[in-house]
CSV table of C-alpha atoms in Angstrom, one decimal:
chain,number,residue,atom,x,y,z
O,24,MET,CA,27.5,-16.0,-2.2
O,25,ASP,CA,25.3,-18.8,-1.6
O,26,LEU,CA,23.1,-16.7,0.8
O,27,ARG,CA,22.9,-14.0,-1.9
O,28,ASN,CA,21.8,-16.6,-4.6
O,29,ARG,CA,19.2,-18.1,-2.2
O,30,LEU,CA,17.8,-14.5,-1.2
O,31,GLY,CA,17.7,-13.7,-5.2
O,32,ARG,CA,15.8,-16.9,-5.8
O,33,VAL,CA,13.2,-16.0,-3.1
O,34,ALA,CA,12.7,-12.6,-4.7
O,35,LEU,CA,12.4,-14.0,-8.2
O,36,ASP,CA,9.7,-16.5,-7.1
O,37,ARG,CA,7.4,-13.4,-7.1
O,38,PRO,CA,8.9,-11.4,-10.2
O,39,ALA,CA,8.1,-8.0,-11.0
O,40,VAL,CA,6.3,-8.1,-14.2
O,41,LEU,CA,6.3,-5.5,-17.0
O,42,LEU,CA,3.2,-5.9,-19.0
O,43,VAL,CA,3.5,-4.7,-22.6
O,44,THR,CA,0.4,-4.6,-24.7
O,45,ALA,CA,0.0,-4.6,-28.5
O,46,ALA,CA,-2.9,-3.1,-30.2
O,47,GLY,CA,-5.6,-5.7,-30.9
O,48,ALA,CA,-4.5,-7.8,-27.7
O,49,THR,CA,-6.9,-6.5,-25.1
O,50,ARG,CA,-8.3,-10.0,-24.4
O,51,GLU,CA,-4.7,-11.1,-23.6
O,52,ARG,CA,-4.0,-8.0,-21.5
O,53,LEU,CA,-7.1,-8.6,-19.4
O,54,ALA,CA,-6.0,-12.3,-18.9
O,55,VAL,CA,-2.5,-11.4,-17.9
O,56,GLU,CA,-3.7,-8.6,-15.5
O,57,ALA,CA,-6.2,-10.9,-13.8
O,58,GLU,CA,-3.6,-13.8,-13.4
O,59,LEU,CA,-1.1,-11.1,-12.0
O,60,ALA,CA,-3.7,-10.2,-9.4
O,61,ARG,CA,-4.5,-13.6,-8.4
O,62,ARG,CA,-0.9,-14.4,-8.0
O,63,ARG,CA,-0.1,-11.0,-6.2
O,64,TRP,CA,2.9,-10.4,-8.5
O,65,PRO,CA,4.1,-6.9,-8.4
O,66,ARG,CA,4.0,-4.7,-11.5
O,67,ALA,CA,7.1,-3.1,-12.7
O,68,SER,CA,7.0,0.5,-13.6
O,69,GLY,CA,9.7,0.3,-16.4
O,70,PRO,CA,12.3,-2.0,-17.9
O,71,ALA,CA,14.9,-1.2,-15.1
O,72,ALA,CA,12.6,-2.4,-12.4
O,73,ALA,CA,11.4,-5.6,-14.3
O,74,ASP,CA,12.3,-9.3,-13.8
O,75,LEU,CA,9.8,-10.7,-16.4
O,76,VAL,CA,8.5,-8.9,-19.5
O,77,ALA,CA,5.0,-10.2,-20.6
O,78,PHE,CA,4.2,-9.2,-24.3
O,79,ALA,CA,0.5,-9.4,-24.8
O,80,GLY,CA,0.1,-9.9,-28.5
O,81,ALA,CA,2.6,-9.0,-31.2
O,82,PRO,CA,4.1,-5.7,-30.8
O,83,ALA,CA,3.9,-3.6,-34.1
O,84,PRO,CA,7.2,-1.8,-34.9
O,85,ALA,CA,7.4,2.0,-35.0
O,86,GLY,CA,8.8,2.5,-38.6
O,87,ASP,CA,12.2,1.1,-38.5
O,88,ASP,CA,12.4,1.3,-34.7
O,89,ASP,CA,12.3,-2.1,-33.1
O,90,TRP,CA,11.1,-0.6,-29.8
O,91,ALA,CA,10.2,-3.9,-28.3
O,92,GLU,CA,13.8,-5.2,-28.5
O,93,ARG,CA,15.3,-2.0,-27.2
O,94,LEU,CA,12.8,-2.4,-24.2
O,95,TRP,CA,13.9,-5.9,-23.5
O,96,ASN,CA,17.6,-4.9,-23.9
O,97,GLY,CA,17.0,-2.3,-21.0
O,98,VAL,CA,15.9,-5.0,-18.5
O,99,PRO,CA,18.8,-6.0,-16.2
O,100,ALA,CA,19.6,-9.8,-15.8
O,101,PRO,CA,18.4,-12.1,-14.7
O,102,LYS,CA,15.4,-11.7,-16.8
O,103,ALA,CA,12.9,-13.6,-18.9
O,104,ARG,CA,10.1,-12.7,-21.3
O,105,VAL,CA,7.0,-14.3,-22.6
O,106,ARG,CA,4.5,-13.8,-25.3
O,107,VAL,CA,0.8,-14.3,-24.8
O,108,ARG,CA,-1.0,-14.7,-27.7
O,109,ASP,CA,-4.0,-16.4,-26.5
O,110,PRO,CA,-5.8,-15.4,-23.3
O,111,GLU,CA,-6.1,-19.2,-22.2
O,112,HIS,CA,-2.4,-19.4,-22.0
O,113,ALA,CA,-1.8,-16.4,-19.8
O,114,ALA,CA,-1.2,-18.5,-16.6
O,115,HIS,CA,0.9,-21.0,-18.2
O,116,ALA,CA,3.2,-18.3,-19.7
O,117,LEU,CA,3.6,-16.5,-16.6
O,118,GLU,CA,4.7,-19.7,-14.7
O,119,HIS,CA,7.2,-20.6,-17.5
O,120,GLY,CA,8.6,-17.2,-17.1
O,121,ARG,CA,9.0,-17.6,-13.4
O,122,MET,CA,10.6,-21.0,-13.7
O,123,ALA,CA,12.8,-19.6,-16.5
O,124,LEU,CA,13.8,-16.8,-14.1
O,125,LEU,CA,14.7,-19.2,-11.2
O,126,VAL,CA,16.6,-21.4,-13.5
O,127,GLY,CA,18.6,-18.5,-15.0
O,128,ALA,CA,19.4,-17.2,-11.5
O,129,GLY,CA,20.7,-20.5,-10.4
O,130,THR,CA,22.9,-21.0,-13.5
O,131,GLN,CA,24.4,-17.5,-13.1
O,132,GLY,CA,25.0,-18.1,-9.4
O,133,ARG,CA,26.9,-21.5,-10.1
O,134,GLN,CA,28.8,-19.8,-12.8
O,135,GLU,CA,30.2,-17.1,-10.4
O,136,GLN,CA,31.0,-19.7,-7.7
O,137,ARG,CA,33.0,-21.6,-10.2
O,138,GLU,CA,35.1,-18.4,-11.3
O,139,PRO,CA,38.3,-17.8,-9.1
O,140,ALA,CA,38.6,-14.7,-7.1
O,141,GLY,CA,39.7,-11.8,-9.3
O,142,HIS,CA,39.0,-13.5,-12.5
O,143,GLU,CA,37.3,-11.1,-14.8
O,144,ARG,CA,34.2,-12.6,-16.4
O,145,HIS,CA,33.4,-12.5,-20.0
O,146,ASP,CA,30.1,-12.5,-21.7
O,147,ALA,CA,29.0,-14.8,-24.7
O,148,ASP,CA,30.8,-12.8,-27.3
O,149,GLY,CA,34.0,-12.7,-25.5
O,150,GLU,CA,33.8,-8.9,-24.2
O,151,HIS,CA,34.5,-7.6,-21.0
O,152,PRO,CA,31.2,-6.8,-18.9
O,153,PRO,CA,30.8,-3.4,-17.6
O,154,GLN,CA,32.4,-3.0,-14.1
O,155,HIS,CA,31.7,-0.7,-11.3
O,156,ASP,CA,33.9,0.2,-8.3
O,157,GLY,CA,36.5,-2.0,-9.4
O,158,HIS,CA,34.5,-5.3,-9.5
O,159,THR,CA,32.3,-7.1,-11.9
O,160,ALA,CA,28.6,-6.5,-11.4
O,161,SER,CA,26.6,-9.4,-10.6
O,162,GLY,CA,23.5,-10.5,-9.0
O,163,ARG,CA,20.1,-9.1,-9.0
O,164,SER,CA,20.8,-6.4,-6.4
O,165,GLU,CA,23.5,-4.9,-8.7
O,166,HIS,CA,21.6,-5.1,-11.9
O,167,ASP,CA,23.2,-2.1,-13.7
O,168,GLY,CA,26.2,-4.1,-14.8
O,169,HIS,CA,24.7,-7.5,-15.8
O,170,THR,CA,26.1,-8.8,-19.2
O,171,THR,CA,24.2,-12.2,-19.0
O,172,SER,CA,20.4,-12.6,-19.4
O,173,GLY,CA,18.3,-15.2,-17.8
O,174,PRO,CA,15.9,-17.4,-20.0
O,175,SER,CA,13.6,-17.0,-21.8
O,176,GLU,CA,11.1,-16.1,-24.6
O,177,HIS,CA,8.3,-18.1,-24.3
O,178,ASP,CA,5.3,-18.0,-26.6
O,179,GLY,CA,1.8,-18.0,-25.0
O,180,HIS,CA,0.7,-20.7,-27.3
O,181,GLY,CA,2.6,-23.3,-25.3
O,182,HIS,CA,5.6,-23.8,-27.6
O,183,ASP,CA,9.1,-24.5,-26.5
O,184,ALA,CA,10.8,-21.6,-24.8
O,185,HIS,CA,14.2,-20.2,-26.1
O,186,GLN,CA,17.2,-19.2,-24.0
O,187,ASP,CA,18.1,-15.6,-24.3
O,188,HIS,CA,21.9,-15.5,-24.3
O,189,GLY,CA,22.3,-11.9,-25.6
O,190,GLY,CA,22.6,-10.3,-22.3
O,191,SER,CA,23.1,-6.6,-22.7
O,192,HIS,CA,23.6,-3.6,-20.6
O,193,ALA,CA,20.6,-1.2,-20.0
O,194,GLY,CA,22.6,2.0,-20.4
O,195,THR,CA,22.5,4.3,-23.2
O,196,ASP,CA,20.3,2.5,-25.8
O,197,GLN,CA,17.3,2.6,-23.6
O,198,GLY,CA,18.1,6.3,-22.8
O,199,HIS,CA,18.2,7.2,-26.3
O,200,HIS,CA,14.7,6.4,-27.5
O,201,GLY,CA,12.0,6.9,-25.2
O,202,HIS,CA,9.3,4.4,-26.6
O,203,GLY,CA,9.9,2.0,-23.7
O,204,GLY,CA,8.7,4.7,-21.4
O,205,SER,CA,11.4,4.4,-18.6
O,206,HIS,CA,13.5,7.5,-19.3
O,207,PRO,CA,11.3,10.0,-21.1
O,208,GLY,CA,13.3,13.0,-19.9
O,209,THR,CA,16.4,11.9,-21.7
O,210,ASP,CA,15.0,10.9,-25.0
O,211,HIS,CA,15.0,13.2,-28.1
O,212,ASP,CA,13.6,12.5,-31.5
O,213,HIS,CA,16.1,11.6,-34.1
O,214,HIS,CA,14.4,13.0,-37.3
O,215,GLY,CA,16.7,16.1,-37.8
O,216,HIS,CA,14.9,18.6,-35.5
O,217,HIS,CA,17.8,19.4,-33.2
O,218,MET,CA,20.3,22.0,-34.4
O,219,GLY,CA,22.9,21.7,-31.8
O,220,GLY,CA,24.8,18.5,-33.1
O,221,ALA,CA,25.5,15.8,-30.5
O,222,ILE,CA,27.8,14.9,-27.7
O,223,LEU,CA,28.7,11.4,-27.2
O,224,GLY,CA,25.9,10.4,-29.4
O,225,LEU,CA,23.2,12.3,-27.7
O,226,PRO,CA,21.5,15.1,-29.5
O,227,MET,CA,21.5,18.6,-28.1
O,228,ALA,CA,18.3,20.5,-27.6
O,229,GLU,CA,17.4,23.2,-30.3
O,230,ARG,CA,16.5,26.7,-29.3
O,231,ALA,CA,12.9,28.3,-30.3
O,232,ASP,CA,10.8,30.9,-29.1
O,233,ASP,CA,8.1,30.0,-26.2
O,234,ARG,CA,5.0,31.4,-25.8
O,235,ASP,CA,6.2,34.4,-23.8
O,236,GLY,CA,8.8,35.3,-26.5
O,237,LEU,CA,11.8,33.7,-24.7
O,238,ARG,CA,14.4,31.4,-26.5
O,239,LEU,CA,14.3,28.2,-24.6
O,240,ASP,CA,15.6,24.8,-25.4
O,241,ARG,CA,13.2,22.7,-27.2
O,242,LEU,CA,13.3,18.8,-26.3
O,243,HIS,CA,11.7,16.1,-28.4
O,244,VAL,CA,10.2,13.4,-26.1
O,245,PRO,CA,8.1,10.7,-27.2
O,246,LEU,CA,5.7,8.9,-24.8
O,247,GLY,CA,4.6,5.2,-25.4
O,248,PRO,CA,4.0,2.7,-26.6
O,249,ALA,CA,5.2,0.7,-23.6
O,250,LEU,CA,4.1,3.0,-20.7
O,251,PRO,CA,2.0,1.5,-17.7
O,252,ASP,CA,-1.7,2.4,-17.9
O,253,TRP,CA,-1.3,3.7,-21.5
O,254,PRO,CA,-3.3,3.0,-24.5
O,255,ALA,CA,-1.7,-0.1,-26.5
O,256,GLY,CA,0.0,1.1,-29.6
O,257,LEU,CA,-0.1,4.6,-29.1
O,258,VAL,CA,3.0,6.9,-29.6
O,259,VAL,CA,2.8,10.6,-28.7
O,260,ARG,CA,5.6,12.7,-29.8
O,261,THR,CA,6.0,16.0,-27.8
O,262,GLU,CA,8.1,19.1,-28.2
O,263,LEU,CA,8.8,20.6,-24.8
O,264,GLN,CA,10.0,23.9,-23.8
O,265,GLY,CA,10.5,23.9,-20.0
O,266,ASP,CA,7.7,21.8,-18.8
O,267,VAL,CA,5.3,22.8,-21.3
O,268,VAL,CA,4.1,20.8,-24.5
O,269,GLN,CA,4.6,23.2,-27.4
O,270,ARG,CA,3.7,20.8,-30.1
O,271,ALA,CA,2.3,17.3,-30.2
O,272,SER,CA,1.8,14.5,-32.8
O,273,VAL,CA,0.4,11.0,-32.5
O,274,GLU,CA,1.2,7.7,-34.2
O,275,ALA,CA,-0.9,4.6,-34.0
O,276,LEU,CA,0.9,1.3,-34.1
O,277,VAL,CA,-1.9,-1.1,-35.1
O,278,PRO,CA,-1.7,-4.4,-36.7
O,279,PRO,CA,-2.4,-4.5,-40.5
O,280,ARG,CA,-5.4,-6.4,-40.2
O,281,SER,CA,-7.3,-8.2,-37.6
O,282,SER,CA,-9.5,-11.4,-37.8
O,283,ARG,CA,-11.7,-10.5,-34.7
O,284,PRO,CA,-13.4,-7.1,-33.6
O,285,ALA,CA,-12.2,-4.7,-30.9
O,286,PHE,CA,-13.0,-6.5,-27.6
O,287,TRP,CA,-14.7,-3.5,-25.8
O,288,SER,CA,-17.0,-2.8,-29.1
O,289,GLU,CA,-17.6,-6.5,-29.9
O,290,PRO,CA,-21.3,-6.7,-28.7
O,291,TRP,CA,-22.2,-3.8,-30.7
O,292,ILE,CA,-20.3,-4.9,-33.9
O,293,ARG,CA,-21.9,-8.3,-33.6
O,294,SER,CA,-25.3,-6.8,-33.3
O,295,ALA,CA,-24.7,-4.5,-36.4
O,296,ALA,CA,-23.7,-7.8,-38.2
O,297,GLY,CA,-27.0,-9.5,-37.4
O,298,ALA,CA,-26.1,-11.5,-34.4
O,299,PRO,CA,-28.4,-12.0,-31.5
O,300,VAL,CA,-26.9,-9.7,-28.6
O,301,THR,CA,-28.8,-8.6,-25.5
O,302,VAL,CA,-28.9,-5.3,-23.9
O,303,GLY,CA,-27.5,-6.7,-20.7
O,304,GLU,CA,-24.6,-8.3,-22.6
O,305,ALA,CA,-23.7,-4.9,-24.0
O,306,ALA,CA,-24.3,-3.1,-20.7
O,307,ARG,CA,-21.8,-5.7,-19.0
O,308,ARG,CA,-19.3,-4.8,-21.7
O,309,ARG,CA,-19.7,-1.2,-21.4
O,310,CYS,CA,-19.4,-1.3,-17.5
O,311,ALA,CA,-16.3,-3.3,-17.6
O,312,ALA,CA,-14.7,-1.0,-20.4
O,313,HIS,CA,-15.4,2.1,-18.2
O,314,LEU,CA,-14.2,0.3,-15.2
O,315,ASP,CA,-11.0,-0.3,-17.3
O,316,SER,CA,-10.5,3.4,-18.2
O,317,VAL,CA,-11.3,4.6,-14.6
O,318,GLY,CA,-8.7,2.0,-13.4
O,319,ARG,CA,-6.1,3.5,-15.7
O,320,PHE,CA,-6.9,7.1,-14.9
O,321,LEU,CA,-6.7,6.5,-11.3
O,322,ALA,CA,-3.4,4.6,-11.5
O,323,VAL,CA,-2.1,7.7,-13.7
O,324,ALA,CA,-3.3,10.1,-11.1
O,325,GLY,CA,-1.2,8.2,-8.6
O,326,TRP,CA,-4.3,6.8,-6.5
O,327,ARG,CA,-3.4,3.0,-6.8
O,328,ASP,CA,-5.8,1.4,-4.2
O,329,PRO,CA,-8.8,2.5,-5.9
O,330,ALA,CA,-7.5,1.7,-9.3
O,331,ALA,CA,-6.9,-1.8,-8.0
O,332,VAL,CA,-10.5,-1.9,-6.9
O,333,ALA,CA,-11.6,-0.7,-10.3
O,334,ARG,CA,-9.7,-3.5,-12.1
O,335,ARG,CA,-11.0,-6.2,-9.7
O,336,ALA,CA,-14.6,-5.0,-10.4
O,337,ARG,CA,-13.9,-5.0,-14.1
O,338,ASP,CA,-12.9,-8.6,-13.7
O,339,GLN,CA,-16.0,-9.5,-11.9
O,340,VAL,CA,-18.2,-7.9,-14.4
O,341,LEU,CA,-16.5,-9.8,-17.2
O,342,GLY,CA,-16.6,-13.0,-15.1
O,343,GLY,CA,-20.5,-12.8,-14.9
O,344,ALA,CA,-21.0,-11.6,-11.3
O,345,SER,CA,-24.5,-11.2,-10.2
O,346,VAL,CA,-26.2,-7.6,-10.5
O,347,ALA,CA,-26.6,-7.4,-6.8
O,348,ASP,CA,-23.2,-8.1,-6.1
O,349,LEU,CA,-21.9,-5.7,-8.7
O,350,ARG,CA,-24.2,-2.9,-7.6
O,351,SER,CA,-22.9,-2.9,-3.9
O,352,GLY,CA,-19.4,-3.0,-4.7
O,353,LEU,CA,-19.3,-0.6,-7.6
O,354,ARG,CA,-21.5,2.1,-5.7
O,355,THR,CA,-18.9,2.1,-3.0
O,356,LEU,CA,-16.1,2.7,-5.5
O,357,THR,CA,-17.9,5.5,-7.6
O,358,ARG,CA,-19.1,7.3,-4.2
O,359,ARG,CA,-15.3,7.2,-2.9
O,360,VAL,CA,-14.0,8.5,-6.1
O,361,ARG,CA,-16.7,11.4,-6.4
O,362,ARG,CA,-16.0,12.4,-2.9
O,363,SER,CA,-12.3,12.9,-3.5
O,364,TRP,CA,-11.7,16.5,-3.4
O,365,THR,CA,-7.8,15.8,-4.0
O,366,LEU,CA,-8.6,14.0,-7.1
O,367,ARG,CA,-10.9,16.9,-8.2
O,368,TRP,CA,-8.2,19.6,-7.6
O,369,LEU,CA,-5.6,17.5,-9.3
O,370,THR,CA,-7.5,16.8,-12.5
O,371,SER,CA,-9.8,19.9,-12.9
O,372,GLY,CA,-8.9,22.2,-15.7
O,373,VAL,CA,-6.6,19.5,-17.5
O,374,GLY,CA,-7.4,18.7,-21.0
O,375,VAL,CA,-10.5,20.9,-21.6
O,376,LEU,CA,-12.6,19.7,-24.6
O,377,SER,CA,-15.9,21.7,-25.1
O,378,SER,CA,-18.8,19.9,-26.8
O,379,ALA,CA,-18.5,22.4,-29.7
O,380,GLN,CA,-14.9,21.6,-30.0
O,381,ALA,CA,-15.7,17.8,-29.9
O,382,GLN,CA,-18.3,18.1,-32.5
O,383,ARG,CA,-16.0,19.6,-35.0
O,384,TYR,CA,-13.7,16.6,-34.6
O,385,GLY,CA,-16.4,14.3,-34.8
O,386,VAL,CA,-16.0,13.0,-31.2
O,387,THR,CA,-18.9,11.1,-29.7
O,388,GLY,CA,-19.6,9.4,-26.5
O,389,PRO,CA,-18.4,10.3,-23.1
O,390,ALA,CA,-15.9,12.8,-24.2
O,391,LEU,CA,-18.6,14.6,-26.0
O,392,LEU,CA,-21.2,14.4,-23.3
O,393,ALA,CA,-18.7,15.6,-20.7
O,394,ASP,CA,-18.1,18.9,-22.1
O,395,GLY,CA,-15.2,19.8,-20.0
O,396,ASP,CA,-12.0,18.6,-18.6
O,397,ALA,CA,-10.5,15.4,-17.6
O,398,TYR,CA,-12.4,15.3,-14.3
O,399,ASP,CA,-15.8,15.8,-16.1
O,400,ARG,CA,-15.0,13.0,-18.3
O,401,LEU,CA,-14.2,10.8,-15.2
O,402,LEU,CA,-17.7,11.7,-14.0
O,403,VAL,CA,-19.4,10.6,-17.1
O,404,TRP,CA,-17.5,7.3,-17.0
O,405,LEU,CA,-19.0,6.9,-13.3
O,406,GLU,CA,-22.5,7.8,-14.2
O,407,GLU,CA,-22.5,5.3,-17.2
O,408,ILE,CA,-21.0,2.6,-14.8
O,409,ASP,CA,-24.0,3.1,-12.7
O,410,ARG,CA,-26.4,2.8,-15.5
O,411,ALA,CA,-24.9,-0.1,-17.0
O,412,VAL,CA,-25.0,-2.0,-13.8
O,413,ASP,CA,-28.6,-1.6,-13.6
O,414,ALA,CA,-29.0,-2.8,-17.2
O,415,CYS,CA,-26.8,-6.0,-16.8
O,416,GLY,CA,-29.8,-8.2,-16.4
O,417,ASP,CA,-31.7,-6.8,-19.5
O,418,ARG,CA,-32.5,-9.6,-22.0
O,419,SER,CA,-34.2,-7.3,-24.7
O,420,PRO,CA,-32.4,-7.3,-28.0
O,421,LEU,CA,-29.8,-4.8,-28.5
O,422,ALA,CA,-30.6,-4.4,-32.2
O,423,SER,CA,-33.5,-1.9,-31.3
O,424,HIS,CA,-31.2,0.3,-29.8
O,425,ALA,CA,-28.6,2.8,-31.0
O,426,LEU,CA,-25.0,1.4,-31.8
O,427,ASN,CA,-23.0,3.5,-29.1
O,428,GLY,CA,-20.1,1.7,-27.6
O,429,PRO,CA,-18.0,2.8,-24.7
O,430,ARG,CA,-15.9,5.2,-26.7
O,431,GLY,CA,-18.8,6.4,-29.0
O,432,ARG,CA,-20.6,5.7,-32.0
O,433,ILE,CA,-20.0,2.4,-33.7
O,434,ALA,CA,-19.0,3.0,-37.2
O,435,PRO,CA,-16.6,0.8,-38.9
O,436,GLU,CA,-15.6,3.7,-41.5
O,437,ALA,CA,-15.0,6.4,-38.7
O,438,PRO,CA,-14.2,4.5,-35.3
O,439,ALA,CA,-15.0,6.7,-32.3
O,440,SER,CA,-11.4,6.1,-31.1
O,441,ARG,CA,-9.8,7.7,-34.4
O,442,THR,CA,-11.6,11.0,-33.3
O,443,LEU,CA,-10.2,10.6,-29.9
O,444,VAL,CA,-6.7,10.0,-31.4
O,445,ASP,CA,-7.2,12.9,-33.8
O,446,VAL,CA,-8.1,15.5,-30.9
O,447,LEU,CA,-5.3,14.5,-28.6
O,448,PRO,CA,-2.5,16.9,-30.1
O,449,VAL,CA,-5.0,19.9,-29.7
O,450,LEU,CA,-5.6,18.9,-26.0
O,451,LEU,CA,-2.0,18.4,-25.3
O,452,GLU,CA,-0.5,21.6,-26.8
O,453,GLY,CA,0.0,24.1,-24.1
O,454,THR,CA,-0.4,21.6,-21.4
O,455,GLU,CA,2.1,21.0,-18.5
O,456,PHE,CA,4.2,17.8,-19.4
O,457,ALA,CA,3.2,16.4,-15.9
O,458,CYS,CA,-0.4,16.5,-17.0
O,459,ALA,CA,0.0,15.0,-20.6
O,460,ARG,CA,-0.6,11.4,-19.5
O,461,LEU,CA,-3.7,12.5,-17.5
O,462,VAL,CA,-5.1,14.0,-20.8
O,463,VAL,CA,-4.5,10.7,-22.7
O,464,ALA,CA,-5.8,8.7,-19.7
O,465,SER,CA,-9.0,10.7,-19.7
O,466,LEU,CA,-9.7,10.0,-23.2
O,467,ASP,CA,-8.4,6.4,-23.3
O,468,PRO,CA,-8.6,5.7,-26.9
O,469,ASP,CA,-9.1,2.1,-27.9
O,470,LEU,CA,-6.6,1.6,-30.7
O,471,ASP,CA,-8.0,-2.0,-31.2
O,472,GLU,CA,-10.8,-0.2,-33.2
O,473,LEU,CA,-8.5,1.2,-35.7
O,474,ALA,CA,-7.1,-2.1,-37.1
O,475,PRO,CA,-8.8,-2.9,-40.2
O,476,GLN,CA,-11.1,-5.9,-40.1
O,477,HIS,CA,-10.0,-9.0,-42.1
O,478,ALA,CA,-13.3,-10.6,-42.7
O,479,ARG,CA,-13.9,-14.4,-42.7
O,480,GLY,CA,-16.9,-15.5,-44.6
O,481,GLY,CA,-18.2,-12.2,-44.9
O,482,HIS,CA,-17.8,-10.7,-41.5
O,483,ALA,CA,-15.2,-10.5,-38.6
O,484,HIS,CA,-15.6,-13.0,-35.8
O,485,GLY,CA,-14.9,-12.4,-32.0
């Protein structure tokens, strides 16, 4: 018992972190990702694999669905969660979460040692915990049966932490609603679309004609808003027949208002408001924005090592690295990505968006210039990264240039990312479900642009 507890504490010293980002919290996300890379903590792919949940910003609810709380309930104990609402507090919040996990694991171990053999443990509400194979599940390695949760929820502002005693089983609740992103194949939309009734609370699939005239099951499977490498605040609701997306709709979970401009578009927004901004400052932000998108795209495509290189380069660009240092490292990355025939084969023909179709939807920026599929959009990002690096030292004023940000034209009344969100259903319908996330990653809409700006003194502040 003591050995198991010690091994659990060693494992929790480098917890697997599930990063959940709210729309409008790009600054906080970048700070958390940089701190995770510095600490070399692993990233969890979903709630079931997480020890620590880090919420960047305040998650917006999807109607009456408190998806953030359901995601938390799907994390096995011992567990902890922190909220980062200020980039400067990311390191402190993560450290607090690590310490809370260690304390929680020690408390759980001592509780188990005090219980006599054969004694059935009860949770805080006096209910019997789930049992497996005739014994009470306990310990990190047997996470499916935990009924106690470790502390704590910690606010990134440095406020006091609160112990979480509402431990719960990750079971059917998480599988019922796919917003958490951990079990998309078992989730069905509960809006009355299914016709077959329900068995044990799970809705049956409905039947409908597919594109070949066959009557197949139609499943309602939402994607987002808490998937790894996914646009913050985006929910895509799909209807599947077999492995093909028959219909798709999108929902943007954005805050009602924001007191600061979208991070990636900030230099152009400030310039439009009359603030002095140089071409080099804007080029640095464009380069970092595209590296962020490239990192997500490569991660979704399964190419993790170059994705990590892209993120490190992004942090170096934002950290003010010299143009010479950036140029050598980035050209190595872009050359490696361009030369990958496997990546080209994997992404060619996925999410084709012609320039004519893009113009009909008002799409601007890289998605319009690419005039093609997901791979073509990736190549445009790489080309703009190369050009932006060369312009990082330009001190001429940005006001004399066109206001085109990383996603396209900067227009508060018609954000570039709004058009990318609007065109998503068209590109997803008829696509194989396995390619759906590649389509989204190749557009990478920034939902921070969609939040109404709450003016302070006449304009938004960064």
